[in-house]
CSV table of C-alpha atoms and ligand atoms in Angstrom, one decimal:
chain,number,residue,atom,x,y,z
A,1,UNK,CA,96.3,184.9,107.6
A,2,UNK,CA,98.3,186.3,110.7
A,3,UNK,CA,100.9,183.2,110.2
A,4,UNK,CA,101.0,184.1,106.5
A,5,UNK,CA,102.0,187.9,107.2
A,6,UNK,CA,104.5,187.3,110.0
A,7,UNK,CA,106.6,185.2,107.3
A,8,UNK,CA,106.1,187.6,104.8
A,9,UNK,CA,107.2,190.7,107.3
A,10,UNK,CA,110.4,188.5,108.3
A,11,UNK,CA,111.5,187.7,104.9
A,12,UNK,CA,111.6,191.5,104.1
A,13,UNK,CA,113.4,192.1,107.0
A,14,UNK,CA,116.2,189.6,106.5
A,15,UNK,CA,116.8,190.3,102.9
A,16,UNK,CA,119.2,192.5,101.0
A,17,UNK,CA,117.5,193.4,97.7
A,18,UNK,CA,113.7,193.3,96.8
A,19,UNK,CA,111.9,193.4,93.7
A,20,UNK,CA,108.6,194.0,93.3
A,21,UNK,CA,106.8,193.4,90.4
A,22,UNK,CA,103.7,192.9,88.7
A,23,UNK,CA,101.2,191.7,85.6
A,24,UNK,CA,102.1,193.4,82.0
A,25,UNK,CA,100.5,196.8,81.3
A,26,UNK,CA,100.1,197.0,85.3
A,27,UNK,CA,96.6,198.6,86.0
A,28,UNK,CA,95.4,200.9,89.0
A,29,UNK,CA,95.8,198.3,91.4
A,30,UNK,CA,99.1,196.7,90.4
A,31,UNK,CA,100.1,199.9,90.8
A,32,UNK,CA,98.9,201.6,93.8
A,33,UNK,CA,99.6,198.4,95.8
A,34,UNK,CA,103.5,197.9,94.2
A,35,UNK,CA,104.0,201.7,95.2
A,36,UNK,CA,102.4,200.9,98.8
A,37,UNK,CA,104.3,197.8,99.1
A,38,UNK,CA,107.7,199.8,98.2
A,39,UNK,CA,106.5,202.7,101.2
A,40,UNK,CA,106.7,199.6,103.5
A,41,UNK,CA,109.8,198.1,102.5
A,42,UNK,CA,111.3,201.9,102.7
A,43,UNK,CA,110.5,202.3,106.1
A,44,UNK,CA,112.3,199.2,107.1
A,45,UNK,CA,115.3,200.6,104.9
A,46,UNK,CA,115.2,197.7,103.1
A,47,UNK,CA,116.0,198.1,98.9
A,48,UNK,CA,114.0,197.4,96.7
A,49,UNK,CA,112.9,198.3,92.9
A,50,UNK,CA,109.6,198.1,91.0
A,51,UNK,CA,110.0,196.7,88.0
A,52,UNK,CA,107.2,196.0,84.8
A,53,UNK,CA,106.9,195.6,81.7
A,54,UNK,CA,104.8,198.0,79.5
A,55,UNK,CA,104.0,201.6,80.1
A,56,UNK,CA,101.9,203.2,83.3
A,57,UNK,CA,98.8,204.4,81.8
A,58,UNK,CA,99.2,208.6,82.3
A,59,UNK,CA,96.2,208.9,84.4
A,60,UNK,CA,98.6,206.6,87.7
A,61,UNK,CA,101.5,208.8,87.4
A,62,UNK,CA,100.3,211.0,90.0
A,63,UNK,CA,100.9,208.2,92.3
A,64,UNK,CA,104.4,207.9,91.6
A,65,UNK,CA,105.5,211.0,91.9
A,66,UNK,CA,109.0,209.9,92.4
A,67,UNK,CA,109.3,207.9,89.3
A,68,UNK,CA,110.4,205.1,91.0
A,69,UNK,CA,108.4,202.6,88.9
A,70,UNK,CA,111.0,201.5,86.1
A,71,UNK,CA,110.0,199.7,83.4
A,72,UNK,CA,111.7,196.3,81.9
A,73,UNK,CA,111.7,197.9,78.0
A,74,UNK,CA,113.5,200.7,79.3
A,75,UNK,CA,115.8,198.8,81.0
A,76,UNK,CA,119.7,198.5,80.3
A,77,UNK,CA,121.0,197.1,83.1
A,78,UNK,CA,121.7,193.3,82.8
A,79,UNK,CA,119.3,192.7,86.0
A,80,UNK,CA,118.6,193.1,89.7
A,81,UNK,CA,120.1,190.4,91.5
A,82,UNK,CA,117.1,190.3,94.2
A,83,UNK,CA,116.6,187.6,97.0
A,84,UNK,CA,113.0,188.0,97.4
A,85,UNK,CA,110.4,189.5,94.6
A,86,UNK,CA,107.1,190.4,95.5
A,87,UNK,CA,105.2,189.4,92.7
A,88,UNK,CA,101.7,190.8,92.9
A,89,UNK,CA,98.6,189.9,90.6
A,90,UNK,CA,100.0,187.2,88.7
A,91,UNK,CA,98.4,184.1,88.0
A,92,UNK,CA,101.7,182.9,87.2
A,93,UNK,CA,105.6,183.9,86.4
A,94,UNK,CA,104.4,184.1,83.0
A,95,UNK,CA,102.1,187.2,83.3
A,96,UNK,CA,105.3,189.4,84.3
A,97,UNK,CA,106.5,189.3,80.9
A,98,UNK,CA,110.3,190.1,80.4
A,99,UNK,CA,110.2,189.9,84.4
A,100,UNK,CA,110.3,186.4,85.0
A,101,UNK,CA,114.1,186.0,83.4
A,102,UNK,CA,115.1,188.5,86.3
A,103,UNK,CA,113.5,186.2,88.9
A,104,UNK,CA,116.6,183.3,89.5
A,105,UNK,CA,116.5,180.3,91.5
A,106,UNK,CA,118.2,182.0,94.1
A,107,UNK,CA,115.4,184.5,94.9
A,108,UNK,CA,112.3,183.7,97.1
A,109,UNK,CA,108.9,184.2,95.5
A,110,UNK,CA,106.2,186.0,97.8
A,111,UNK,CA,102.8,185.7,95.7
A,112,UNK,CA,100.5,188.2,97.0
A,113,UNK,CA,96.9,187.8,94.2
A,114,UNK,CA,93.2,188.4,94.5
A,115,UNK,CA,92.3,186.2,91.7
A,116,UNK,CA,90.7,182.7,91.4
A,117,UNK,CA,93.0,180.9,88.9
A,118,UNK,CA,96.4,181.7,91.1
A,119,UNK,CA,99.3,178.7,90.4
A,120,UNK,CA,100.5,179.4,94.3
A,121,UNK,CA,103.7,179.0,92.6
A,122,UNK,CA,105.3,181.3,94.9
A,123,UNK,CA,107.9,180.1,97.6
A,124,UNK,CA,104.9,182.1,99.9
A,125,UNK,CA,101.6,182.1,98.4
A,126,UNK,CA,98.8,184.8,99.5
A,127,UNK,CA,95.8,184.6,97.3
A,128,UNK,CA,92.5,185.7,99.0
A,129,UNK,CA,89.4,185.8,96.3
A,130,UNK,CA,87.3,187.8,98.7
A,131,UNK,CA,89.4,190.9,98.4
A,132,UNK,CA,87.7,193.4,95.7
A,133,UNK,CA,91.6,194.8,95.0
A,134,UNK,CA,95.1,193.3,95.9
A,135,UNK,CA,95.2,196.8,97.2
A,136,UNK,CA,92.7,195.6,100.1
A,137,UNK,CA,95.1,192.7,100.9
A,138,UNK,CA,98.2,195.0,101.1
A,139,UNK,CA,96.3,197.6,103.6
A,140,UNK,CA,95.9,194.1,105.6
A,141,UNK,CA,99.6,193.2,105.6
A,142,UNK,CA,101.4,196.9,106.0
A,143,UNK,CA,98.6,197.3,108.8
A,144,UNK,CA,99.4,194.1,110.6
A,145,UNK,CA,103.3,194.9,110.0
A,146,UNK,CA,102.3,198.0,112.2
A,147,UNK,CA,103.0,200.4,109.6
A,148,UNK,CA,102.0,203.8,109.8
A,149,UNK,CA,100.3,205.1,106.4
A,150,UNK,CA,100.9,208.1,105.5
A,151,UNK,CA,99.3,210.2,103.2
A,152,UNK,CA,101.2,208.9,99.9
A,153,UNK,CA,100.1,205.4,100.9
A,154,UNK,CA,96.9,205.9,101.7
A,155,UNK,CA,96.2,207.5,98.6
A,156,UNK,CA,98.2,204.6,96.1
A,157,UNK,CA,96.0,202.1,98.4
A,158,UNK,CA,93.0,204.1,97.8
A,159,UNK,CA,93.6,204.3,94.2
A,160,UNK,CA,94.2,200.4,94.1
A,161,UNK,CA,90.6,199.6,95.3
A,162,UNK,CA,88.3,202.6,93.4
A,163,UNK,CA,89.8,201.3,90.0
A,164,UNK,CA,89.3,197.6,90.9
A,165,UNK,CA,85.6,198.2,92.2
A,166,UNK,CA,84.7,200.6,89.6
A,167,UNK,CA,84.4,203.1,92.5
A,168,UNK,CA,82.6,201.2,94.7
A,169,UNK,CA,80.0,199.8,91.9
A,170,UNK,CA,81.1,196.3,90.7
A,171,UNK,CA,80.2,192.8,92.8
A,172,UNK,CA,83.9,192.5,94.4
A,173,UNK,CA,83.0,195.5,96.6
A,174,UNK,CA,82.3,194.8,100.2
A,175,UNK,CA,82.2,196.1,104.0
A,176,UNK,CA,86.2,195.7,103.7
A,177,UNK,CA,86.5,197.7,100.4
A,178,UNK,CA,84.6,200.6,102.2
A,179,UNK,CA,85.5,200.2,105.7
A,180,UNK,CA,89.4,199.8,104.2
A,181,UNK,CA,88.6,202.9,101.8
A,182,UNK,CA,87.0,205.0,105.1
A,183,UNK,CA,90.5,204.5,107.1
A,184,UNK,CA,92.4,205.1,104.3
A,185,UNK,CA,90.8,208.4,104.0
A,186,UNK,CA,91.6,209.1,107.7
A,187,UNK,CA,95.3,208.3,107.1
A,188,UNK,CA,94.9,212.0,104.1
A,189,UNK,CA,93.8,209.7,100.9
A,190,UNK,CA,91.3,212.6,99.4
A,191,UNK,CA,88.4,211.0,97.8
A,192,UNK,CA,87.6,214.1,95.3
A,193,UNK,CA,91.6,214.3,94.2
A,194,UNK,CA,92.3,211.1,93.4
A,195,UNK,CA,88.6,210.9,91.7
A,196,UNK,CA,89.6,213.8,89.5
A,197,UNK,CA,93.3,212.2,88.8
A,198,UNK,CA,92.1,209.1,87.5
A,199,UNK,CA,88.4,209.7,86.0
A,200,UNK,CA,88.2,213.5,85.1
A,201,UNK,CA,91.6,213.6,83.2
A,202,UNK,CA,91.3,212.4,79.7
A,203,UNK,CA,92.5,214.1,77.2
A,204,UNK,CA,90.3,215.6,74.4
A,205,UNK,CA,91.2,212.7,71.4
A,206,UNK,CA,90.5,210.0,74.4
A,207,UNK,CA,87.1,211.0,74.5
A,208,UNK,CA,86.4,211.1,71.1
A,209,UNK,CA,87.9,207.7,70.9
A,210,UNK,CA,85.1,206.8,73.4
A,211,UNK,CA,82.5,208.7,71.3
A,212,UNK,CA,83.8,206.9,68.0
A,213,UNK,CA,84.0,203.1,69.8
A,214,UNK,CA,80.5,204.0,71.1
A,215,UNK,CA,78.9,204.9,68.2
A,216,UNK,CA,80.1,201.9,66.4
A,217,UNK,CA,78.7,199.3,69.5
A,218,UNK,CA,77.0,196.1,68.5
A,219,UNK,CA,74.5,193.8,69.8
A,220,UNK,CA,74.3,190.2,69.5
A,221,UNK,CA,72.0,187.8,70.8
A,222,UNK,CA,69.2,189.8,71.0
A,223,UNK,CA,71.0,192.1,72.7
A,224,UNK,CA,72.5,190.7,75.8
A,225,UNK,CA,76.0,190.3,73.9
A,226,UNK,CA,77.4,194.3,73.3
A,227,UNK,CA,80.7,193.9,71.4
A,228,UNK,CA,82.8,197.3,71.0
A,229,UNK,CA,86.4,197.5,68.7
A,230,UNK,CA,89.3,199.5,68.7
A,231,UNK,CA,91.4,199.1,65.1
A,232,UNK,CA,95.4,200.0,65.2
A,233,UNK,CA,94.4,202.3,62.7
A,234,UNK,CA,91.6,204.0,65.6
A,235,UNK,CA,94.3,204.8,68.1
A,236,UNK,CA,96.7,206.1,65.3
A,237,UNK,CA,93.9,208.7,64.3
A,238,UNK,CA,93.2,209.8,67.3
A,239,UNK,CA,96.5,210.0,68.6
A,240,UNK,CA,96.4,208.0,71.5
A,241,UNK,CA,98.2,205.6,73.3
A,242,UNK,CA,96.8,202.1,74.3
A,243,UNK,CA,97.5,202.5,77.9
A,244,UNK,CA,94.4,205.2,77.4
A,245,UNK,CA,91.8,202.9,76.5
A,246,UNK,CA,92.0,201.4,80.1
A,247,UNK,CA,88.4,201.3,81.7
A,248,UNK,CA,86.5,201.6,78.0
A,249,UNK,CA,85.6,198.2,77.9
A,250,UNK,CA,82.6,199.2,81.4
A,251,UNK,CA,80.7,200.9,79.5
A,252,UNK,CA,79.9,198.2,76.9
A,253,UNK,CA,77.5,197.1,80.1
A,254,UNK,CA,76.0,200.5,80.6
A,255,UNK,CA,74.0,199.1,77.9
A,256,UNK,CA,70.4,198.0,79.5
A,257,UNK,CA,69.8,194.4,78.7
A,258,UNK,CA,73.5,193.5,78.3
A,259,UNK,CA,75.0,190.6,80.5
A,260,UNK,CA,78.3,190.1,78.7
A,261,UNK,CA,80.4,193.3,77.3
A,262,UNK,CA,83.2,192.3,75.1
A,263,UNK,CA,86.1,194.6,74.0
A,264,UNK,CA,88.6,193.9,70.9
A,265,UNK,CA,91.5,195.8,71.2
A,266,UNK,CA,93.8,195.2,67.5
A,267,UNK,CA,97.4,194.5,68.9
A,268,UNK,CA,98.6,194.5,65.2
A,269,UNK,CA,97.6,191.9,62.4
A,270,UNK,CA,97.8,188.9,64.1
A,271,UNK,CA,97.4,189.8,67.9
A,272,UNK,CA,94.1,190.7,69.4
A,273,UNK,CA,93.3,191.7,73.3
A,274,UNK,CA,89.9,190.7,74.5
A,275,UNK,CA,88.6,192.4,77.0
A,276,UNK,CA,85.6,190.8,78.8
A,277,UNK,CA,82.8,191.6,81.6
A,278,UNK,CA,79.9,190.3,82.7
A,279,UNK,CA,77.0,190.6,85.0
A,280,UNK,CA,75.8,187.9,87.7
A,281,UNK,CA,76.3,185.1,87.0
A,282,UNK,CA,77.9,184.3,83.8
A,283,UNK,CA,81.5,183.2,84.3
A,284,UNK,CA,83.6,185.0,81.6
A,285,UNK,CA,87.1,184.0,83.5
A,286,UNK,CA,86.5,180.4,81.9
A,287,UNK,CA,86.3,181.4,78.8
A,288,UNK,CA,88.9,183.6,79.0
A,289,UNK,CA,90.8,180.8,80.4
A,290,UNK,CA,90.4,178.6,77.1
A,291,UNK,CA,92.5,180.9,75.3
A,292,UNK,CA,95.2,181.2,77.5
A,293,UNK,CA,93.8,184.4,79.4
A,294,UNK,CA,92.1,184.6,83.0
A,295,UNK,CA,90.6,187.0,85.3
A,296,UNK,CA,87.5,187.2,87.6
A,297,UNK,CA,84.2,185.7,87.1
A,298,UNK,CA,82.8,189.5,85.9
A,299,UNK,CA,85.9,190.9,84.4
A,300,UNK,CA,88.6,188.8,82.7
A,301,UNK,CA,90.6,188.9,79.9
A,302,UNK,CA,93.0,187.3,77.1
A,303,UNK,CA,95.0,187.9,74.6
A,304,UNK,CA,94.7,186.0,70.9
A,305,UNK,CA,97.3,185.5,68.4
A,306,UNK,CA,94.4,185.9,65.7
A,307,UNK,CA,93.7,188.6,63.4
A,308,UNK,CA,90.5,191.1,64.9
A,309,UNK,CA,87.6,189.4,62.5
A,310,UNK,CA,88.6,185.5,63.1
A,311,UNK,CA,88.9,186.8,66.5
A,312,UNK,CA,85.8,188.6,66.9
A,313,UNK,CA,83.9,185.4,65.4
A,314,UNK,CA,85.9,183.0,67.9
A,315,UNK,CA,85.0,185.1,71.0
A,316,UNK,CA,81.1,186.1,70.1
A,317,UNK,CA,80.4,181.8,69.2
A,318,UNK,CA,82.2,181.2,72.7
A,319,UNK,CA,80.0,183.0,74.5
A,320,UNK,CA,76.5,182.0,72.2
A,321,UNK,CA,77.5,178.4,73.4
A,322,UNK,CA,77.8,179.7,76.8
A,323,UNK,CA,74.5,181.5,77.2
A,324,UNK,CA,73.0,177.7,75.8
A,325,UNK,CA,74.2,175.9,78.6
B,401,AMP,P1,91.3,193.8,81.5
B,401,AMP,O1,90.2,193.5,80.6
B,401,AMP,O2,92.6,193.9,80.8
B,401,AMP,O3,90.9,195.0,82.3
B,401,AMP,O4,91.4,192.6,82.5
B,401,AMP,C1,90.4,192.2,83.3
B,401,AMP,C2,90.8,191.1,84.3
B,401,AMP,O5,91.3,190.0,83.5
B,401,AMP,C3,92.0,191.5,85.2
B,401,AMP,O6,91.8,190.9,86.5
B,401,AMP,C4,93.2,191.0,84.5
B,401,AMP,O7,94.3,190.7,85.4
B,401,AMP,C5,92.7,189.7,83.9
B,401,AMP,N1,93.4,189.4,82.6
B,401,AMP,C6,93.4,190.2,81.5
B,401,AMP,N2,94.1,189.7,80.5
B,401,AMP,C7,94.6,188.5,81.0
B,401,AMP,C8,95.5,187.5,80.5
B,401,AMP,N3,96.0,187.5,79.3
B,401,AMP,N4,95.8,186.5,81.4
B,401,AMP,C9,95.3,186.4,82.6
B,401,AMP,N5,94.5,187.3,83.1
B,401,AMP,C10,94.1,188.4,82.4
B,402,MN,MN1,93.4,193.6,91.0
């Protein structure tokens, strides 16, 4: 690891323009470690942009309370012309979207990931599957680079790991995500704000939304399959925006009896996101894998250029032939 990081620390250092990016639609910990990252590279006056594509999800714009995270769609310059990008999260270039055109031959890859199916196709590769967040792995490295966090860090890093371990609930949590957590909140992260940030803000269509996706849950397989949509049409009704429906797809296993929680999210007629967790042992990163997707073993996720009934039937016989074997 050490070897890893001292590389890592010297090729900030000795470059001129960084960018760090992330996976599409970046979630809580893309985006508290990106912003944590960017503190880092600050301090060594080093410049550097953060760059994604798709829209930060309301309830993370505390954490960027700058505005410094730009996004690609928004984007009218013809690029950033960086010599290193910190790619974080990614499987592969592909998962940055519109990013990867920005990222030329000429810039050096650093490939910082917690999950499994990681390419290492970065020119340095950091991929540890043990971490519950990528926000655990950054706390590591700006630690070891003898950074000292301060409270706008802290808090983005603390951020990163409660939305990744479902606040301390799902199996990636361990003695590092709460001993991590417990220093964090020694460097001014404040458990209760950043609690009532992300969790106790929705809005008041949001919750119906989660009133109206519960009410229409189903079962399959005598019950250990629950299955929960969201139509185009839904989100136009209620007036929300996808970015919204982050974190709905849990509560498909609050269900008792359920191992395998399954959300379809209708991108538009012939797009669908799946959104897929699990409990013990049932892998749902493979399957997400067939189609083109990935993720962890309990929480992973693809998208499917399918209308939402083909594939709703697709998904639901994938996982029938999974529970058989
Ligand atoms: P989500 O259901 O969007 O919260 O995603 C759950 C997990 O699956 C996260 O670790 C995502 O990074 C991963 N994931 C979701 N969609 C994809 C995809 N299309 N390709 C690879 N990984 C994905
Ligand atoms: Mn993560």
């Amino acid at each position: 690891m050490s070897d890893i990081f001292k590389q890592i620390i010297q090729l900030a250092v000795n470059s001129r323009k960084i960018l760090i990016t992330s996976h599409m639609d970046p979630d809580g910990d893309s985006i508290g470690s990106q912003l944590a990252l960017k503190d880092w590279l600050e301090s060594l006056s080093a410049e550097s942009k953060i760059l994604n594509q798709g829209k930060i999800s309301s309830k993370y714009l505390f954490l960027d309370d700058k505005k410094t995270i730009e996004s690609i769609d928004e984007f009218s310059e013809k690029g950033y012309a960086a010599d290193l990008a910190f790619v974080l999260e990614c499987p592969n270039l592909e998962r940055t979207g519109k990013i990867k055109k920005l990222i030329t031959d000429k810039c050096k890859i650093v490939n910082l990931d917690h999950h499994p199916d990681n390419s290492s196709f970065g020119y340095v590769n950091y991929v540890d599957t043990h971490a519950g967040a990528l926000g655990e792995i950054i706390y590591e490295l700006l630690s070891f680079a003898g950074f000292q966090l301060t409270k706008n860090a802290a808090t983005r890093l603390y951020a990163a790991i409660i939305t990744d371990t479902g606040r301390f609930s799902f199996s990636n949590t361990t003695f590092r995500s709460l001993k991590i957590c417990s220093e964090l909140i020694n460097y001014g992260a404040d458990p209760k704000e950043i609690n009532h940030q992300i969790y106790y803000n929705n809005s008041e269509s949001a919750l119906k939304l989660l009133g109206f996706t519960l009410q229409n849950i189903k079962t399959y397989n005598e019950g250990k399959i629950a299955c929960m949509v969201i139509k185009q049409e839904d989100l136009e009704n209620f007036k929300i925006s996808a970015g919204e429906t982050e974190g709905l797809v849990d509560y498909s296993l609050y269900l008792r009896g359920a191992e395998v929680g399954v959300l379809f999210t209708q991108k538009n007629d012939s797009l669908t996101k799946v959104s897929l967790r699990s409990q013990n042992s049932f892998d749902v990163s493979s399957l997400a894998r067939i189609f083109g997707g990935g993720g962890h073993r309990n929480a992973a996720g693809c998208t499917i250029y399918q209308d939402l009934n083909s594939t709703r039937d697709l998904i639901l016989q994938k996982i029938e032939e999974q529970f058989k074997l």
